[in-house]
Amino acid sequence: GAGVSQSPSNKVTEKGKDVELRCDPISGHTALYWYRQSLGQGLEFLIYFQGNSAPDKSGLPSDRFSAERTGGSVSTLTIQRTQQEDSAVYLCASSLDWDRGNQPQHFGDGTRLSIL
Amino acid sequence: DQQVKQNSPSLSVQEGRISILNCDYTNSMFDYFLWYKKYPAEGPTFLISISSIKDKNEDGRFTVFLNKSAKHLSLHIVPSQPGDSAVYFCAASASHQGAQKLVFGQGTRLTINP
């Protein structure tokens, strides 16, 4: 498909385990974003990648959260030593280079993470 | 401190009528605004956007209005159709600050009644 692809779609794990969430952006999109939506909450920004620039990590809630983007395409969000409050839907979005002007972000369907 | 607010958690409209969804913001640095539609178990789908240099943008049945002095934007859907039933999120960014990270409202659940 041509959209943003996220895997897995659902993940259930025990408290204290590490998890990796994957995002495959739309081909040609240089900007990639991670958000999360906790139950009953709006979407919350986590981290942003744009080309070869240093990522904007200002939204990461703790040092247990990290993300990488290899080769300017696929991104992995890693949560170490998961806690129950990490349970949420993690959404990835991508957009064209915003140096071209304002660009809408296009979202994947998310990974629903449940910490037991 | 919620910078983007959607004060109506839900809205019910009859099919064929106009749906009006509202959004207020507090950060005067926001200069790009978007509306997304979300179905259950799916990611948000981009609907329409507006830059702060405009006060109206129209795309088919969807029109977004921006009132910068009031820090208010609205989405009009006319005529409303049953498939429009979903949760609608407004979002804003301060693009000149570098990253276009979006700040979202809490969402409004729109129900279109036949």
mmCIF file with all atom_site columns, C-alpha atoms in Angstrom:
data_model
loop_
_atom_site.group_PDB
_atom_site.id
_atom_site.type_symbol
_atom_site.label_atom_id
_atom_site.label_alt_id
_atom_site.label_comp_id
_atom_site.label_asym_id
_atom_site.label_entity_id
_atom_site.label_seq_id
_atom_site.pdbx_PDB_ins_code
_atom_site.Cartn_x
_atom_site.Cartn_y
_atom_site.Cartn_z
_atom_site.occupancy
_atom_site.B_iso_or_equiv
_atom_site.pdbx_formal_charge
_atom_site.auth_seq_id
_atom_site.auth_comp_id
_atom_site.auth_asym_id
_atom_site.auth_atom_id
_atom_site.pdbx_PDB_model_num
ATOM 1   C CA . GLY A 1 1   ? 0.000   0.000  0.000  1.00 0.00 ? 1   GLY A CA 1
ATOM 2   C CA . ALA A 1 2   ? 0.985   3.622  -0.367 1.00 0.00 ? 2   ALA A CA 1
ATOM 3   C CA . GLY A 1 3   ? 0.224   4.706  3.191  1.00 0.00 ? 3   GLY A CA 1
ATOM 4   C CA . VAL A 1 4   ? 2.180   4.741  6.431  1.00 0.00 ? 4   VAL A CA 1
ATOM 5   C CA . SER A 1 5   ? 2.633   1.191  7.697  1.00 0.00 ? 5   SER A CA 1
ATOM 6   C CA . GLN A 1 6   ? 3.025   0.325  11.372 1.00 0.00 ? 6   GLN A CA 1
ATOM 7   C CA . SER A 1 7   ? 3.759   -3.001 13.029 1.00 0.00 ? 7   SER A CA 1
ATOM 8   C CA . PRO A 1 8   ? 2.703   -4.762 15.077 1.00 0.00 ? 8   PRO A CA 1
ATOM 9   C CA . SER A 1 9   ? -0.909  -3.581 15.096 1.00 0.00 ? 9   SER A CA 1
ATOM 10  C CA . ASN A 1 10  ? -1.309  -4.880 18.642 1.00 0.00 ? 10  ASN A CA 1
ATOM 11  C CA . LYS A 1 11  ? 1.236   -5.697 21.316 1.00 0.00 ? 11  LYS A CA 1
ATOM 12  C CA . VAL A 1 12  ? 0.594   -7.119 24.780 1.00 0.00 ? 12  VAL A CA 1
ATOM 13  C CA . THR A 1 13  ? 3.549   -7.459 27.100 1.00 0.00 ? 13  THR A CA 1
ATOM 14  C CA . GLU A 1 14  ? 4.391   -7.744 30.761 1.00 0.00 ? 14  GLU A CA 1
ATOM 15  C CA . LYS A 1 15  ? 5.502   -4.822 32.848 1.00 0.00 ? 15  LYS A CA 1
ATOM 16  C CA . GLY A 1 16  ? 9.273   -4.453 32.796 1.00 0.00 ? 16  GLY A CA 1
ATOM 17  C CA . LYS A 1 17  ? 9.792   -5.887 29.319 1.00 0.00 ? 17  LYS A CA 1
ATOM 18  C CA . ASP A 1 18  ? 11.211  -3.884 26.402 1.00 0.00 ? 18  ASP A CA 1
ATOM 19  C CA . VAL A 1 19  ? 9.152   -3.315 23.254 1.00 0.00 ? 19  VAL A CA 1
ATOM 20  C CA . GLU A 1 20  ? 9.969   -2.151 19.736 1.00 0.00 ? 20  GLU A CA 1
ATOM 21  C CA . LEU A 1 21  ? 7.421   -0.526 17.469 1.00 0.00 ? 21  LEU A CA 1
ATOM 22  C CA . ARG A 1 22  ? 8.083   -0.100 13.766 1.00 0.00 ? 22  ARG A CA 1
ATOM 23  C CA . CYS A 1 23  ? 7.015   2.556  11.281 1.00 0.00 ? 23  CYS A CA 1
ATOM 24  C CA . ASP A 1 24  ? 7.447   2.511  7.509  1.00 0.00 ? 24  ASP A CA 1
ATOM 25  C CA . PRO A 1 25  ? 6.645   5.985  6.144  1.00 0.00 ? 25  PRO A CA 1
ATOM 26  C CA . ILE A 1 26  ? 5.191   6.942  2.790  1.00 0.00 ? 26  ILE A CA 1
ATOM 27  C CA . SER A 1 27  ? 7.855   6.676  0.091  1.00 0.00 ? 27  SER A CA 1
ATOM 28  C CA . GLY A 1 28  ? 9.478   10.046 -0.530 1.00 0.00 ? 28  GLY A CA 1
ATOM 29  C CA . HIS A 1 29  ? 8.432   11.541 2.787  1.00 0.00 ? 29  HIS A CA 1
ATOM 30  C CA . THR A 1 30  ? 11.460  12.942 4.559  1.00 0.00 ? 30  THR A CA 1
ATOM 31  C CA . ALA A 1 31  ? 9.745   13.927 7.816  1.00 0.00 ? 31  ALA A CA 1
ATOM 32  C CA . LEU A 1 32  ? 8.597   11.276 10.296 1.00 0.00 ? 32  LEU A CA 1
ATOM 33  C CA . TYR A 1 33  ? 6.764   11.770 13.594 1.00 0.00 ? 33  TYR A CA 1
ATOM 34  C CA . TRP A 1 34  ? 5.718   9.617  16.526 1.00 0.00 ? 34  TRP A CA 1
ATOM 35  C CA . TYR A 1 35  ? 2.667   10.427 18.642 1.00 0.00 ? 35  TYR A CA 1
ATOM 36  C CA . ARG A 1 36  ? 0.735   8.507  21.253 1.00 0.00 ? 36  ARG A CA 1
ATOM 37  C CA . GLN A 1 37  ? -2.869  8.537  22.326 1.00 0.00 ? 37  GLN A CA 1
ATOM 38  C CA . SER A 1 38  ? -3.619  7.342  25.816 1.00 0.00 ? 38  SER A CA 1
ATOM 39  C CA . LEU A 1 39  ? -7.144  6.273  26.757 1.00 0.00 ? 39  LEU A CA 1
ATOM 40  C CA . GLY A 1 40  ? -9.473  9.263  26.746 1.00 0.00 ? 40  GLY A CA 1
ATOM 41  C CA . GLN A 1 41  ? -6.691  11.650 25.757 1.00 0.00 ? 41  GLN A CA 1
ATOM 42  C CA . GLY A 1 42  ? -5.769  13.547 22.630 1.00 0.00 ? 42  GLY A CA 1
ATOM 43  C CA . LEU A 1 43  ? -2.709  12.783 20.540 1.00 0.00 ? 43  LEU A CA 1
ATOM 44  C CA . GLU A 1 44  ? 0.571   13.683 22.209 1.00 0.00 ? 44  GLU A CA 1
ATOM 45  C CA . PHE A 1 45  ? 3.758   14.443 20.250 1.00 0.00 ? 45  PHE A CA 1
ATOM 46  C CA . LEU A 1 46  ? 6.774   12.259 21.090 1.00 0.00 ? 46  LEU A CA 1
ATOM 47  C CA . ILE A 1 47  ? 9.601   12.695 18.564 1.00 0.00 ? 47  ILE A CA 1
ATOM 48  C CA . TYR A 1 48  ? 10.268  14.038 15.076 1.00 0.00 ? 48  TYR A CA 1
ATOM 49  C CA . PHE A 1 49  ? 12.848  13.224 12.373 1.00 0.00 ? 49  PHE A CA 1
ATOM 50  C CA . GLN A 1 50  ? 13.580  15.464 9.390  1.00 0.00 ? 50  GLN A CA 1
ATOM 51  C CA . GLY A 1 51  ? 16.159  14.322 6.857  1.00 0.00 ? 51  GLY A CA 1
ATOM 52  C CA . ASN A 1 52  ? 19.663  14.177 8.326  1.00 0.00 ? 52  ASN A CA 1
ATOM 53  C CA . SER A 1 53  ? 18.956  16.735 11.045 1.00 0.00 ? 53  SER A CA 1
ATOM 54  C CA . ALA A 1 54  ? 19.138  15.821 14.713 1.00 0.00 ? 54  ALA A CA 1
ATOM 55  C CA . PRO A 1 55  ? 15.730  14.538 15.854 1.00 0.00 ? 55  PRO A CA 1
ATOM 56  C CA . ASP A 1 56  ? 13.449  16.667 17.999 1.00 0.00 ? 56  ASP A CA 1
ATOM 57  C CA . LYS A 1 57  ? 13.030  14.512 21.122 1.00 0.00 ? 57  LYS A CA 1
ATOM 58  C CA . SER A 1 58  ? 11.235  17.141 23.165 1.00 0.00 ? 58  SER A CA 1
ATOM 59  C CA . GLY A 1 59  ? 8.067   15.074 23.578 1.00 0.00 ? 59  GLY A CA 1
ATOM 60  C CA . LEU A 1 60  ? 9.592   11.858 24.899 1.00 0.00 ? 60  LEU A CA 1
ATOM 61  C CA . PRO A 1 61  ? 8.144   11.329 28.398 1.00 0.00 ? 61  PRO A CA 1
ATOM 62  C CA . SER A 1 62  ? 11.190  9.648  29.948 1.00 0.00 ? 62  SER A CA 1
ATOM 63  C CA . ASP A 1 63  ? 14.622  8.253  29.139 1.00 0.00 ? 63  ASP A CA 1
ATOM 64  C CA . ARG A 1 64  ? 13.033  4.813  28.790 1.00 0.00 ? 64  ARG A CA 1
ATOM 65  C CA . PHE A 1 65  ? 11.796  6.005  25.388 1.00 0.00 ? 65  PHE A CA 1
ATOM 66  C CA . SER A 1 66  ? 14.067  6.224  22.353 1.00 0.00 ? 66  SER A CA 1
ATOM 67  C CA . ALA A 1 67  ? 13.686  6.181  18.588 1.00 0.00 ? 67  ALA A CA 1
ATOM 68  C CA . GLU A 1 68  ? 15.852  5.660  15.580 1.00 0.00 ? 68  GLU A CA 1
ATOM 69  C CA . ARG A 1 69  ? 15.408  6.245  11.907 1.00 0.00 ? 69  ARG A CA 1
ATOM 70  C CA . THR A 1 70  ? 17.740  4.214  9.733  1.00 0.00 ? 70  THR A CA 1
ATOM 71  C CA . GLY A 1 71  ? 18.583  5.206  6.189  1.00 0.00 ? 71  GLY A CA 1
ATOM 72  C CA . GLY A 1 72  ? 16.118  8.052  6.290  1.00 0.00 ? 72  GLY A CA 1
ATOM 73  C CA . SER A 1 73  ? 13.187  5.674  5.992  1.00 0.00 ? 73  SER A CA 1
ATOM 74  C CA . VAL A 1 74  ? 12.010  3.102  8.548  1.00 0.00 ? 74  VAL A CA 1
ATOM 75  C CA . SER A 1 75  ? 11.811  4.177  12.178 1.00 0.00 ? 75  SER A CA 1
ATOM 76  C CA . THR A 1 76  ? 11.744  2.150  15.381 1.00 0.00 ? 76  THR A CA 1
ATOM 77  C CA . LEU A 1 77  ? 10.368  3.424  18.685 1.00 0.00 ? 77  LEU A CA 1
ATOM 78  C CA . THR A 1 78  ? 11.764  1.519  21.666 1.00 0.00 ? 78  THR A CA 1
ATOM 79  C CA . ILE A 1 79  ? 10.326  1.548  25.160 1.00 0.00 ? 79  ILE A CA 1
ATOM 80  C CA . GLN A 1 80  ? 12.527  -0.023 27.812 1.00 0.00 ? 80  GLN A CA 1
ATOM 81  C CA . ARG A 1 81  ? 11.311  -1.451 31.115 1.00 0.00 ? 81  ARG A CA 1
ATOM 82  C CA . THR A 1 82  ? 7.685   -0.820 30.208 1.00 0.00 ? 82  THR A CA 1
ATOM 83  C CA . GLN A 1 83  ? 5.270   0.517  32.815 1.00 0.00 ? 83  GLN A CA 1
ATOM 84  C CA . GLN A 1 84  ? 1.488   0.285  32.866 1.00 0.00 ? 84  GLN A CA 1
ATOM 85  C CA . GLU A 1 85  ? 1.177   3.993  32.104 1.00 0.00 ? 85  GLU A CA 1
ATOM 86  C CA . ASP A 1 86  ? 2.892   3.294  28.758 1.00 0.00 ? 86  ASP A CA 1
ATOM 87  C CA . SER A 1 87  ? -0.292  1.575  27.581 1.00 0.00 ? 87  SER A CA 1
ATOM 88  C CA . ALA A 1 88  ? -1.563  3.614  24.648 1.00 0.00 ? 88  ALA A CA 1
ATOM 89  C CA . VAL A 1 89  ? -1.935  3.668  20.886 1.00 0.00 ? 89  VAL A CA 1
ATOM 90  C CA . TYR A 1 90  ? 1.356   4.725  19.310 1.00 0.00 ? 90  TYR A CA 1
ATOM 91  C CA . LEU A 1 91  ? 0.885   6.504  16.004 1.00 0.00 ? 91  LEU A CA 1
ATOM 92  C CA . CYS A 1 92  ? 3.444   7.265  13.349 1.00 0.00 ? 92  CYS A CA 1
ATOM 93  C CA . ALA A 1 93  ? 3.031   9.968  10.702 1.00 0.00 ? 93  ALA A CA 1
ATOM 94  C CA . SER A 1 94  ? 5.074   11.153 7.753  1.00 0.00 ? 94  SER A CA 1
ATOM 95  C CA . SER A 1 95  ? 5.087   14.201 5.527  1.00 0.00 ? 95  SER A CA 1
ATOM 96  C CA . LEU A 1 96  ? 6.969   15.785 2.684  1.00 0.00 ? 96  LEU A CA 1
ATOM 97  C CA . ASP A 1 97  ? 9.855   18.079 3.532  1.00 0.00 ? 97  ASP A CA 1
ATOM 98  C CA . TRP A 1 98  ? 8.290   21.106 5.205  1.00 0.00 ? 98  TRP A CA 1
ATOM 99  C CA . ASP A 1 99  ? 10.924  23.303 3.623  1.00 0.00 ? 99  ASP A CA 1
ATOM 100 C CA . ARG A 1 100 ? 8.484   23.213 0.708  1.00 0.00 ? 100 ARG A CA 1
ATOM 101 C CA . GLY A 1 101 ? 5.948   24.951 2.912  1.00 0.00 ? 101 GLY A CA 1
ATOM 102 C CA . ASN A 1 102 ? 3.346   23.604 5.275  1.00 0.00 ? 102 ASN A CA 1
ATOM 103 C CA . GLN A 1 103 ? 2.747   19.919 4.665  1.00 0.00 ? 103 GLN A CA 1
ATOM 104 C CA . PRO A 1 104 ? -0.005  17.770 6.177  1.00 0.00 ? 104 PRO A CA 1
ATOM 105 C CA . GLN A 1 105 ? 1.066   14.739 8.154  1.00 0.00 ? 105 GLN A CA 1
ATOM 106 C CA . HIS A 1 106 ? -0.337  11.363 7.115  1.00 0.00 ? 106 HIS A CA 1
ATOM 107 C CA . PHE A 1 107 ? -0.845  8.765  9.819  1.00 0.00 ? 107 PHE A CA 1
ATOM 108 C CA . GLY A 1 108 ? -0.588  5.028  10.054 1.00 0.00 ? 108 GLY A CA 1
ATOM 109 C CA . ASP A 1 109 ? -3.191  2.962  11.905 1.00 0.00 ? 109 ASP A CA 1
ATOM 110 C CA . GLY A 1 110 ? -1.062  2.759  15.018 1.00 0.00 ? 110 GLY A CA 1
ATOM 111 C CA . THR A 1 111 ? 0.190   0.091  17.396 1.00 0.00 ? 111 THR A CA 1
ATOM 112 C CA . ARG A 1 112 ? -2.058  -0.589 20.372 1.00 0.00 ? 112 ARG A CA 1
ATOM 113 C CA . LEU A 1 113 ? 0.278   -1.335 23.271 1.00 0.00 ? 113 LEU A CA 1
ATOM 114 C CA . SER A 1 114 ? -1.052  -2.977 26.415 1.00 0.00 ? 114 SER A CA 1
ATOM 115 C CA . ILE A 1 115 ? 1.173   -3.437 29.461 1.00 0.00 ? 115 ILE A CA 1
ATOM 116 C CA . LEU A 1 116 ? -0.063  -6.066 31.903 1.00 0.00 ? 116 LEU A CA 1
ATOM 117 C CA . ASP B 2 1   ? -1.974  23.761 29.741 1.00 0.00 ? 1   ASP B CA 1
ATOM 118 C CA . GLN B 2 2   ? -4.081  22.711 26.787 1.00 0.00 ? 2   GLN B CA 1
ATOM 119 C CA . GLN B 2 3   ? -3.119  24.867 23.825 1.00 0.00 ? 3   GLN B CA 1
ATOM 120 C CA . VAL B 2 4   ? -5.768  23.480 21.486 1.00 0.00 ? 4   VAL B CA 1
ATOM 121 C CA . LYS B 2 5   ? -9.276  22.931 22.795 1.00 0.00 ? 5   LYS B CA 1
ATOM 122 C CA . GLN B 2 6   ? -12.355 21.303 21.365 1.00 0.00 ? 6   GLN B CA 1
ATOM 123 C CA . ASN B 2 7   ? -14.987 22.096 23.921 1.00 0.00 ? 7   ASN B CA 1
ATOM 124 C CA . SER B 2 8   ? -17.716 19.873 22.512 1.00 0.00 ? 8   SER B CA 1
ATOM 125 C CA . PRO B 2 9   ? -16.954 16.193 23.099 1.00 0.00 ? 9   PRO B CA 1
ATOM 126 C CA . SER B 2 10  ? -19.873 15.181 20.883 1.00 0.00 ? 10  SER B CA 1
ATOM 127 C CA . LEU B 2 11  ? -22.221 16.534 18.236 1.00 0.00 ? 11  LEU B CA 1
ATOM 128 C CA . SER B 2 12  ? -25.277 15.008 16.623 1.00 0.00 ? 12  SER B CA 1
ATOM 129 C CA . VAL B 2 13  ? -26.548 16.264 13.239 1.00 0.00 ? 13  VAL B CA 1
ATOM 130 C CA . GLN B 2 14  ? -29.251 15.140 10.882 1.00 0.00 ? 14  GLN B CA 1
ATOM 131 C CA . GLU B 2 15  ? -28.211 13.804 7.509  1.00 0.00 ? 15  GLU B CA 1
ATOM 132 C CA . GLY B 2 16  ? -28.211 16.513 4.850  1.00 0.00 ? 16  GLY B CA 1
ATOM 133 C CA . ARG B 2 17  ? -27.774 19.346 7.351  1.00 0.00 ? 17  ARG B CA 1
ATOM 134 C CA . ILE B 2 18  ? -24.628 21.314 8.095  1.00 0.00 ? 18  ILE B CA 1
ATOM 135 C CA . SER B 2 19  ? -22.177 20.061 10.729 1.00 0.00 ? 19  SER B CA 1
ATOM 136 C CA . ILE B 2 20  ? -20.078 22.722 12.440 1.00 0.00 ? 20  ILE B CA 1
ATOM 137 C CA . LEU B 2 21  ? -17.131 21.642 14.576 1.00 0.00 ? 21  LEU B CA 1
ATOM 138 C CA . ASN B 2 22  ? -15.287 24.225 16.631 1.00 0.00 ? 22  ASN B CA 1
ATOM 139 C CA . CYS B 2 23  ? -11.763 24.565 17.923 1.00 0.00 ? 23  CYS B CA 1
ATOM 140 C CA . ASP B 2 24  ? -10.018 27.234 20.014 1.00 0.00 ? 24  ASP B CA 1
ATOM 141 C CA . TYR B 2 25  ? -6.324  27.760 20.547 1.00 0.00 ? 25  TYR B CA 1
ATOM 142 C CA . THR B 2 26  ? -4.241  29.833 22.923 1.00 0.00 ? 26  THR B CA 1
ATOM 143 C CA . ASN B 2 27  ? -0.788  29.924 21.334 1.00 0.00 ? 27  ASN B CA 1
ATOM 144 C CA . SER B 2 28  ? -0.495  32.944 19.034 1.00 0.00 ? 28  SER B CA 1
ATOM 145 C CA . MET B 2 29  ? 2.590   31.373 17.441 1.00 0.00 ? 29  MET B CA 1
ATOM 146 C CA . PHE B 2 30  ? 0.478   28.724 15.707 1.00 0.00 ? 30  PHE B CA 1
ATOM 147 C CA . ASP B 2 31  ? 0.375   29.411 11.972 1.00 0.00 ? 31  ASP B CA 1
ATOM 148 C CA . TYR B 2 32  ? -0.846  26.176 10.405 1.00 0.00 ? 32  TYR B CA 1
ATOM 149 C CA . PHE B 2 33  ? -4.068  24.398 11.298 1.00 0.00 ? 33  PHE B CA 1
ATOM 150 C CA . LEU B 2 34  ? -5.446  21.045 10.248 1.00 0.00 ? 34  LEU B CA 1
ATOM 151 C CA . TRP B 2 35  ? -8.536  18.894 10.694 1.00 0.00 ? 35  TRP B CA 1
ATOM 152 C CA . TYR B 2 36  ? -8.335  15.120 10.912 1.00 0.00 ? 36  TYR B CA 1
ATOM 153 C CA . LYS B 2 37  ? -11.070 12.510 10.930 1.00 0.00 ? 37  LYS B CA 1
ATOM 154 C CA . LYS B 2 38  ? -10.651 9.276  12.848 1.00 0.00 ? 38  LYS B CA 1
ATOM 155 C CA . TYR B 2 39  ? -12.597 6.023  12.691 1.00 0.00 ? 39  TYR B CA 1
ATOM 156 C CA . PRO B 2 40  ? -12.198 3.407  15.457 1.00 0.00 ? 40  PRO B CA 1
ATOM 157 C CA . ALA B 2 41  ? -9.034  1.288  15.197 1.00 0.00 ? 41  ALA B CA 1
ATOM 158 C CA . GLU B 2 42  ? -7.680  3.452  12.385 1.00 0.00 ? 42  GLU B CA 1
ATOM 159 C CA . GLY B 2 43  ? -5.205  6.303  12.311 1.00 0.00 ? 43  GLY B CA 1
ATOM 160 C CA . PRO B 2 44  ? -6.342  9.902  11.792 1.00 0.00 ? 44  PRO B CA 1
ATOM 161 C CA . THR B 2 45  ? -7.061  10.790 8.176  1.00 0.00 ? 45  THR B CA 1
ATOM 162 C CA . PHE B 2 46  ? -6.118  14.261 6.964  1.00 0.00 ? 46  PHE B CA 1
ATOM 163 C CA . LEU B 2 47  ? -9.138  16.275 5.821  1.00 0.00 ? 47  LEU B CA 1
ATOM 164 C CA . ILE B 2 48  ? -8.239  19.891 5.241  1.00 0.00 ? 48  ILE B CA 1
ATOM 165 C CA . SER B 2 49  ? -5.770  22.517 6.396  1.00 0.00 ? 49  SER B CA 1
ATOM 166 C CA . ILE B 2 50  ? -5.392  26.269 6.490  1.00 0.00 ? 50  ILE B CA 1
ATOM 167 C CA . SER B 2 51  ? -2.432  28.592 6.813  1.00 0.00 ? 51  SER B CA 1
ATOM 168 C CA . SER B 2 52  ? -2.675  31.642 9.047  1.00 0.00 ? 52  SER B CA 1
ATOM 169 C CA . ILE B 2 53  ? -2.396  33.930 6.001  1.00 0.00 ? 53  ILE B CA 1
ATOM 170 C CA . LYS B 2 54  ? -5.891  32.827 4.975  1.00 0.00 ? 54  LYS B CA 1
ATOM 171 C CA . ASP B 2 55  ? -9.260  32.938 6.683  1.00 0.00 ? 55  ASP B CA 1
ATOM 172 C CA . LYS B 2 56  ? -11.050 30.284 4.639  1.00 0.00 ? 56  LYS B CA 1
ATOM 173 C CA . ASN B 2 57  ? -10.200 27.142 2.731  1.00 0.00 ? 57  ASN B CA 1
ATOM 174 C CA . GLU B 2 58  ? -12.703 24.971 0.930  1.00 0.00 ? 58  GLU B CA 1
ATOM 175 C CA . ASP B 2 59  ? -12.473 21.421 -0.407 1.00 0.00 ? 59  ASP B CA 1
ATOM 176 C CA . GLY B 2 60  ? -15.679 19.874 -1.637 1.00 0.00 ? 60  GLY B CA 1
ATOM 177 C CA . ARG B 2 61  ? -18.111 19.481 1.254  1.00 0.00 ? 61  ARG B CA 1
ATOM 178 C CA . PHE B 2 62  ? -15.486 20.649 3.775  1.00 0.00 ? 62  PHE B CA 1
ATOM 179 C CA . THR B 2 63  ? -14.683 24.264 4.602  1.00 0.00 ? 63  THR B CA 1
ATOM 180 C CA . VAL B 2 64  ? -12.365 25.472 7.324  1.00 0.00 ? 64  VAL B CA 1
ATOM 181 C CA . PHE B 2 65  ? -12.665 29.003 8.701  1.00 0.00 ? 65  PHE B CA 1
ATOM 182 C CA . LEU B 2 66  ? -9.942  30.715 10.711 1.00 0.00 ? 66  LEU B CA 1
ATOM 183 C CA . ASN B 2 67  ? -10.500 33.744 12.947 1.00 0.00 ? 67  ASN B CA 1
ATOM 184 C CA . LYS B 2 68  ? -7.047  34.744 14.155 1.00 0.00 ? 68  LYS B CA 1
ATOM 185 C CA . SER B 2 69  ? -8.203  37.578 16.363 1.00 0.00 ? 69  SER B CA 1
ATOM 186 C CA . ALA B 2 70  ? -10.482 35.195 18.242 1.00 0.00 ? 70  ALA B CA 1
ATOM 187 C CA . LYS B 2 71  ? -7.980  32.307 18.014 1.00 0.00 ? 71  LYS B CA 1
ATOM 188 C CA . HIS B 2 72  ? -10.807 30.169 16.721 1.00 0.00 ? 72  HIS B CA 1
ATOM 189 C CA . LEU B 2 73  ? -11.262 27.819 13.810 1.00 0.00 ? 73  LEU B CA 1
ATOM 190 C CA . SER B 2 74  ? -14.198 25.793 12.638 1.00 0.00 ? 74  SER B CA 1
ATOM 191 C CA . LEU B 2 75  ? -14.900 22.990 10.209 1.00 0.00 ? 75  LEU B CA 1
ATOM 192 C CA . HIS B 2 76  ? -18.130 23.038 8.230  1.00 0.00 ? 76  HIS B CA 1
ATOM 193 C CA . ILE B 2 77  ? -19.404 19.901 6.535  1.00 0.00 ? 77  ILE B CA 1
ATOM 194 C CA . VAL B 2 78  ? -22.299 20.353 4.172  1.00 0.00 ? 78  VAL B CA 1
ATOM 195 C CA . PRO B 2 79  ? -24.301 18.360 3.413  1.00 0.00 ? 79  PRO B CA 1
ATOM 196 C CA . SER B 2 80  ? -23.553 15.902 6.202  1.00 0.00 ? 80  SER B CA 1
ATOM 197 C CA . GLN B 2 81  ? -23.567 12.234 5.271  1.00 0.00 ? 81  GLN B CA 1
ATOM 198 C CA . PRO B 2 82  ? -23.741 9.072  7.430  1.00 0.00 ? 82  PRO B CA 1
ATOM 199 C CA . GLY B 2 83  ? -20.119 8.248  6.496  1.00 0.00 ? 83  GLY B CA 1
ATOM 200 C CA . ASP B 2 84  ? -19.047 11.478 8.180  1.00 0.00 ? 84  ASP B CA 1
ATOM 201 C CA . SER B 2 85  ? -19.759 9.916  11.564 1.00 0.00 ? 85  SER B CA 1
ATOM 202 C CA . ALA B 2 86  ? -16.333 9.777  13.238 1.00 0.00 ? 86  ALA B CA 1
ATOM 203 C CA . VAL B 2 87  ? -14.161 11.602 15.759 1.00 0.00 ? 87  VAL B CA 1
ATOM 204 C CA . TYR B 2 88  ? -12.761 14.884 14.421 1.00 0.00 ? 88  TYR B CA 1
ATOM 205 C CA . PHE B 2 89  ? -9.533  16.365 15.718 1.00 0.00 ? 89  PHE B CA 1
ATOM 206 C CA . CYS B 2 90  ? -8.218  19.829 15.099 1.00 0.00 ? 90  CYS B CA 1
ATOM 207 C CA . ALA B 2 91  ? -4.467  20.321 15.236 1.00 0.00 ? 91  ALA B CA 1
ATOM 208 C CA . ALA B 2 92  ? -2.072  23.230 15.070 1.00 0.00 ? 92  ALA B CA 1
ATOM 209 C CA . SER B 2 93  ? 1.620   23.834 14.607 1.00 0.00 ? 93  SER B CA 1
ATOM 210 C CA . ALA B 2 94  ? 4.078   26.724 14.801 1.00 0.00 ? 94  ALA B CA 1
ATOM 211 C CA . SER B 2 95  ? 5.925   25.909 11.611 1.00 0.00 ? 95  SER B CA 1
ATOM 212 C CA . HIS B 2 96  ? 8.372   28.782 11.809 1.00 0.00 ? 96  HIS B CA 1
ATOM 213 C CA . GLN B 2 97  ? 9.751   27.315 15.013 1.00 0.00 ? 97  GLN B CA 1
ATOM 214 C CA . GLY B 2 98  ? 11.276  24.510 13.031 1.00 0.00 ? 98  GLY B CA 1
ATOM 215 C CA . ALA B 2 99  ? 9.519   21.231 13.539 1.00 0.00 ? 99  ALA B CA 1
ATOM 216 C CA . GLN B 2 100 ? 5.918   20.922 12.466 1.00 0.00 ? 100 GLN B CA 1
ATOM 217 C CA . LYS B 2 101 ? 4.986   18.949 15.522 1.00 0.00 ? 101 LYS B CA 1
ATOM 218 C CA . LEU B 2 102 ? 1.250   19.029 15.845 1.00 0.00 ? 102 LEU B CA 1
ATOM 219 C CA . VAL B 2 103 ? -0.673  19.931 18.964 1.00 0.00 ? 103 VAL B CA 1
ATOM 220 C CA . PHE B 2 104 ? -4.070  18.233 18.948 1.00 0.00 ? 104 PHE B CA 1
ATOM 221 C CA . GLY B 2 105 ? -7.393  18.980 20.530 1.00 0.00 ? 105 GLY B CA 1
ATOM 222 C CA . GLN B 2 106 ? -9.252  16.295 22.467 1.00 0.00 ? 106 GLN B CA 1
ATOM 223 C CA . GLY B 2 107 ? -11.587 15.512 19.584 1.00 0.00 ? 107 GLY B CA 1
ATOM 224 C CA . THR B 2 108 ? -15.318 15.827 18.875 1.00 0.00 ? 108 THR B CA 1
ATOM 225 C CA . ARG B 2 109 ? -17.392 12.752 18.130 1.00 0.00 ? 109 ARG B CA 1
ATOM 226 C CA . LEU B 2 110 ? -19.746 13.574 15.261 1.00 0.00 ? 110 LEU B CA 1
ATOM 227 C CA . THR B 2 111 ? -22.812 11.412 14.716 1.00 0.00 ? 111 THR B CA 1
ATOM 228 C CA . ILE B 2 112 ? -24.889 11.860 11.571 1.00 0.00 ? 112 ILE B CA 1
ATOM 229 C CA . ASN B 2 113 ? -28.425 10.626 12.024 1.00 0.00 ? 113 ASN B CA 1
ATOM 230 C CA . PRO B 2 114 ? -30.405 9.339  9.025  1.00 0.00 ? 114 PRO B CA 1
#
